[in-house]
Amino acid sequence: MVAFMSKGISVYSGLNETLDENLNYIDRAKKYGFDNVFTSLHIPEADYSKLISEFTAIVEHSKNMGMDVTADISPKTYKFLGGKENDFKLLKELGISCARVDFGFSPCEIAEFTKNPYGIKVEINGSTVTEKFLAEFEKFSPNYENIKACHNYYPRRNTGISLKTFEYKNKLLKKYGMKISAFIPSLNNRRGPVFEGLPTLEMHREMDPVVSAKHLFAMGIDNVIFGDPFADESMLQMVGKINEEVINFRINLYTNDEIEKKIIFNKVHIERPDQAEDVIRSTSSRETLGKDSIINPHNNTQREIGFITIDNKDYLRYAGELEICKKHLPVDKRVNIVGKIIDEEIFLMDYIKEEGKFSFEVY
């Protein structure tokens, strides 16, 4: 069973990549903390003469590495496997942990899949789900303990779903307690035949995958998957180290003061439950300031959105308070500007809710 929250990669058999390349990619991903593999058993461009042998080897290797495998299936899958339609025993024999049921299955069939006796999880398409489908689905008493949701990825440019649609679909799914997966693209080694990335959200198509992954986790997605095969080593490493429960901002640092750096970096900050209009406030930053520590005024210029500030000694009992500016604010000699969130990540500030966790690292 996939451990949530988690991170995954995609591996495709029967395409241009060799089996050894796919197995080595799984090894690299595991090294950087990825714990699940997504693949497909109905890619039109795949060479089906070698797909099954490669697929079996990929599943076996993934399981040996402690990684679960989700396979995208359709009714056609059973035809080329030479098995009986909707036979989950066949999927079990292939070693699949989870079957993502794409187009071609009725609500009744999917509900029955959730009751399979083989321990195989069932994943519905999170991007195409509707209230009508879920109402119909519920009539057949599905086993909700056995069901999850996974969004589509969109190879063609301009066809990824909108943020508004994404949030609406997730709200529907969460109402039924479903865990949700979604895809981010790689900026290199994009999958053919179109080679334009495999994102769920169109806005992520050319975005830094690290930012895309942070964005999905900030929105409550449980499992973030690289849709494209072979994300490079640095991307695997950076996405792999993301703390899914904390929004970590990369920043430009504007201070050399050791006390201020200690306040910025020595702990995970927590936003106050009584959120302010103009700033995000760290609940405990003042506690980091020792009794004998003094923060002198410096860099007291006009504040901009995304600026990180620390109150200096002239703010009396507020000395040491760390804040992030949510809007442009005037000069205040009592407030030191100590850093700025990089432009690409400023929008993530909107996802810090009451008592939300955030942290910083130097960009």
PDB file of N, CA and C in Angstrom, residues 4-6 123-127 129 147-152 166-175 177-183 200 216-217 219-225:
ATOM      1  N   PHE A   4       1.032   7.513   2.295  1.00  0.00           N
ATOM      2  CA  PHE A   4       0.722   8.910   2.002  1.00  0.00           C
ATOM      3  C   PHE A   4       1.190   9.764   3.152  1.00  0.00           C
ATOM      4  N   MET A   5       1.761  10.914   2.914  1.00  0.00           N
ATOM      5  CA  MET A   5       1.995  11.547   1.619  1.00  0.00           C
ATOM      6  C   MET A   5       3.251  10.937   0.986  1.00  0.00           C
ATOM      7  N   SER A   6       3.301  10.944  -0.344  1.00  0.00           N
ATOM      8  CA  SER A   6       4.388  10.237  -0.985  1.00  0.00           C
ATOM      9  C   SER A   6       4.723  10.861  -2.329  1.00  0.00           C
ATOM     10  N   GLU A 123      -8.026   2.908  -8.437  1.00  0.00           N
ATOM     11  CA  GLU A 123      -7.838   4.355  -8.548  1.00  0.00           C
ATOM     12  C   GLU A 123      -8.728   4.873  -9.671  1.00  0.00           C
ATOM     13  N   ILE A 124      -9.611   5.809  -9.352  1.00  0.00           N
ATOM     14  CA  ILE A 124     -10.448   6.399 -10.389  1.00  0.00           C
ATOM     15  C   ILE A 124      -9.769   7.638 -10.964  1.00  0.00           C
ATOM     16  N   ASN A 125     -10.255   8.079 -12.106  1.00  0.00           N
ATOM     17  CA  ASN A 125      -9.692   9.240 -12.784  1.00  0.00           C
ATOM     18  C   ASN A 125     -10.186  10.519 -12.104  1.00  0.00           C
ATOM     19  N   GLY A 126      -9.284  11.199 -11.393  1.00  0.00           N
ATOM     20  CA  GLY A 126      -9.664  12.390 -10.645  1.00  0.00           C
ATOM     21  C   GLY A 126      -9.987  13.586 -11.515  1.00  0.00           C
ATOM     22  N   SER A 127      -9.490  13.611 -12.744  1.00  0.00           N
ATOM     23  CA  SER A 127      -9.702  14.771 -13.609  1.00  0.00           C
ATOM     24  C   SER A 127     -11.057  14.748 -14.288  1.00  0.00           C
ATOM     25  N   VAL A 129     -13.776  12.956 -13.044  1.00  0.00           N
ATOM     26  CA  VAL A 129     -14.845  12.605 -12.109  1.00  0.00           C
ATOM     27  C   VAL A 129     -15.881  13.733 -12.038  1.00  0.00           C
ATOM     28  N   ILE A 147     -10.279   2.449  -2.338  1.00  0.00           N
ATOM     29  CA  ILE A 147     -10.330   3.311  -3.523  1.00  0.00           C
ATOM     30  C   ILE A 147      -9.578   4.623  -3.305  1.00  0.00           C
ATOM     31  N   LYS A 148      -8.932   5.064  -4.378  1.00  0.00           N
ATOM     32  CA  LYS A 148      -8.190   6.324  -4.400  1.00  0.00           C
ATOM     33  C   LYS A 148      -8.534   7.039  -5.713  1.00  0.00           C
ATOM     34  N   ALA A 149      -7.894   8.160  -5.936  1.00  0.00           N
ATOM     35  CA  ALA A 149      -8.097   8.893  -7.185  1.00  0.00           C
ATOM     36  C   ALA A 149      -6.749   9.377  -7.708  1.00  0.00           C
ATOM     37  N   CYS A 150      -6.633   9.382  -9.010  1.00  0.00           N
ATOM     38  CA  CYS A 150      -5.412   9.905  -9.640  1.00  0.00           C
ATOM     39  C   CYS A 150      -5.814  10.739 -10.843  1.00  0.00           C
ATOM     40  N   HIS A 151      -5.334  11.959 -10.884  1.00  0.00           N
ATOM     41  CA  HIS A 151      -5.636  12.849 -12.002  1.00  0.00           C
ATOM     42  C   HIS A 151      -4.968  12.358 -13.282  1.00  0.00           C
ATOM     43  N   ASN A 152      -5.416  12.889 -14.396  1.00  0.00           N
ATOM     44  CA  ASN A 152      -4.770  12.663 -15.691  1.00  0.00           C
ATOM     45  C   ASN A 152      -3.474  13.444 -15.790  1.00  0.00           C
ATOM     46  N   PHE A 166      -9.205  21.858 -11.078  1.00  0.00           N
ATOM     47  CA  PHE A 166      -8.447  20.967 -10.193  1.00  0.00           C
ATOM     48  C   PHE A 166      -8.971  21.055  -8.756  1.00  0.00           C
ATOM     49  N   GLU A 167      -9.134  22.277  -8.276  1.00  0.00           N
ATOM     50  CA  GLU A 167      -9.601  22.461  -6.896  1.00  0.00           C
ATOM     51  C   GLU A 167     -11.032  21.939  -6.727  1.00  0.00           C
ATOM     52  N   TYR A 168     -11.856  22.142  -7.739  1.00  0.00           N
ATOM     53  CA  TYR A 168     -13.242  21.662  -7.671  1.00  0.00           C
ATOM     54  C   TYR A 168     -13.287  20.131  -7.627  1.00  0.00           C
ATOM     55  N   LYS A 169     -12.528  19.487  -8.509  1.00  0.00           N
ATOM     56  CA  LYS A 169     -12.505  18.020  -8.532  1.00  0.00           C
ATOM     57  C   LYS A 169     -11.981  17.459  -7.212  1.00  0.00           C
ATOM     58  N   ASN A 170     -10.950  18.085  -6.661  1.00  0.00           N
ATOM     59  CA  ASN A 170     -10.378  17.596  -5.405  1.00  0.00           C
ATOM     60  C   ASN A 170     -11.369  17.724  -4.260  1.00  0.00           C
ATOM     61  N   LYS A 171     -12.153  18.787  -4.276  1.00  0.00           N
ATOM     62  CA  LYS A 171     -13.166  18.967  -3.244  1.00  0.00           C
ATOM     63  C   LYS A 171     -14.195  17.839  -3.307  1.00  0.00           C
ATOM     64  N   LEU A 172     -14.593  17.459  -4.518  1.00  0.00           N
ATOM     65  CA  LEU A 172     -15.515  16.339  -4.691  1.00  0.00           C
ATOM     66  C   LEU A 172     -14.927  15.055  -4.122  1.00  0.00           C
ATOM     67  N   LEU A 173     -13.668  14.801  -4.461  1.00  0.00           N
ATOM     68  CA  LEU A 173     -13.015  13.547  -4.065  1.00  0.00           C
ATOM     69  C   LEU A 173     -12.787  13.480  -2.562  1.00  0.00           C
ATOM     70  N   LYS A 174     -12.380  14.599  -1.981  1.00  0.00           N
ATOM     71  CA  LYS A 174     -12.109  14.623  -0.539  1.00  0.00           C
ATOM     72  C   LYS A 174     -13.391  14.398   0.270  1.00  0.00           C
ATOM     73  N   LYS A 175     -14.530  14.779  -0.317  1.00  0.00           N
ATOM     74  CA  LYS A 175     -15.810  14.579   0.358  1.00  0.00           C
ATOM     75  C   LYS A 175     -16.055  13.086   0.620  1.00  0.00           C
ATOM     76  N   GLY A 177     -13.474  11.051   1.082  1.00  0.00           N
ATOM     77  CA  GLY A 177     -12.309  10.575   1.827  1.00  0.00           C
ATOM     78  C   GLY A 177     -11.227   9.943   0.982  1.00  0.00           C
ATOM     79  N   MET A 178     -11.200  10.244  -0.302  1.00  0.00           N
ATOM     80  CA  MET A 178     -10.219   9.610  -1.181  1.00  0.00           C
ATOM     81  C   MET A 178      -8.859  10.303  -1.128  1.00  0.00           C
ATOM     82  N   LYS A 179      -7.793   9.515  -1.121  1.00  0.00           N
ATOM     83  CA  LYS A 179      -6.448  10.024  -1.314  1.00  0.00           C
ATOM     84  C   LYS A 179      -6.279  10.356  -2.795  1.00  0.00           C
ATOM     85  N   ILE A 180      -5.512  11.409  -3.086  1.00  0.00           N
ATOM     86  CA  ILE A 180      -5.431  11.917  -4.457  1.00  0.00           C
ATOM     87  C   ILE A 180      -3.980  12.006  -4.928  1.00  0.00           C
ATOM     88  N   SER A 181      -3.733  11.543  -6.152  1.00  0.00           N
ATOM     89  CA  SER A 181      -2.433  11.685  -6.801  1.00  0.00           C
ATOM     90  C   SER A 181      -2.557  12.636  -7.992  1.00  0.00           C
ATOM     91  N   ALA A 182      -1.461  13.303  -8.340  1.00  0.00           N
ATOM     92  CA  ALA A 182      -1.437  14.173  -9.519  1.00  0.00           C
ATOM     93  C   ALA A 182      -0.019  14.207 -10.064  1.00  0.00           C
ATOM     94  N   PHE A 183       0.112  14.678 -11.305  1.00  0.00           N
ATOM     95  CA  PHE A 183       1.383  14.607 -12.017  1.00  0.00           C
ATOM     96  C   PHE A 183       2.048  15.979 -12.189  1.00  0.00           C
ATOM     97  N   THR A 200      -0.478  17.478 -14.877  1.00  0.00           N
ATOM     98  CA  THR A 200      -1.928  17.534 -14.659  1.00  0.00           C
ATOM     99  C   THR A 200      -2.424  18.955 -14.896  1.00  0.00           C
ATOM    100  N   LEU A 216       1.452  21.322  -5.450  1.00  0.00           N
ATOM    101  CA  LEU A 216       0.491  20.225  -5.290  1.00  0.00           C
ATOM    102  C   LEU A 216       0.370  19.798  -3.829  1.00  0.00           C
ATOM    103  N   PHE A 217       1.492  19.676  -3.147  1.00  0.00           N
ATOM    104  CA  PHE A 217       1.431  19.297  -1.733  1.00  0.00           C
ATOM    105  C   PHE A 217       0.732  20.375  -0.908  1.00  0.00           C
ATOM    106  N   MET A 219      -1.646  22.166  -1.820  1.00  0.00           N
ATOM    107  CA  MET A 219      -3.078  22.064  -2.068  1.00  0.00           C
ATOM    108  C   MET A 219      -3.684  20.794  -1.492  1.00  0.00           C
ATOM    109  N   GLY A 220      -2.866  20.004  -0.801  1.00  0.00           N
ATOM    110  CA  GLY A 220      -3.391  18.820  -0.136  1.00  0.00           C
ATOM    111  C   GLY A 220      -3.333  17.542  -0.943  1.00  0.00           C
ATOM    112  N   ILE A 221      -2.584  17.548  -2.059  1.00  0.00           N
ATOM    113  CA  ILE A 221      -2.419  16.322  -2.837  1.00  0.00           C
ATOM    114  C   ILE A 221      -1.551  15.347  -2.036  1.00  0.00           C
ATOM    115  N   ASP A 222      -1.939  14.092  -2.055  1.00  0.00           N
ATOM    116  CA  ASP A 222      -1.294  13.091  -1.219  1.00  0.00           C
ATOM    117  C   ASP A 222      -0.088  12.435  -1.869  1.00  0.00           C
ATOM    118  N   ASN A 223      -0.075  12.385  -3.200  1.00  0.00           N
ATOM    119  CA  ASN A 223       1.006  11.704  -3.912  1.00  0.00           C
ATOM    120  C   ASN A 223       1.322  12.484  -5.181  1.00  0.00           C
ATOM    121  N   VAL A 224       2.558  12.949  -5.309  1.00  0.00           N
ATOM    122  CA  VAL A 224       2.988  13.720  -6.475  1.00  0.00           C
ATOM    123  C   VAL A 224       3.901  12.840  -7.320  1.00  0.00           C
ATOM    124  N   ILE A 225       3.572  12.742  -8.611  1.00  0.00           N
ATOM    125  CA  ILE A 225       4.269  11.813  -9.500  1.00  0.00           C
ATOM    126  C   ILE A 225       4.890  12.570 -10.676  1.00  0.00           C
TER     127      ILE A 225
END
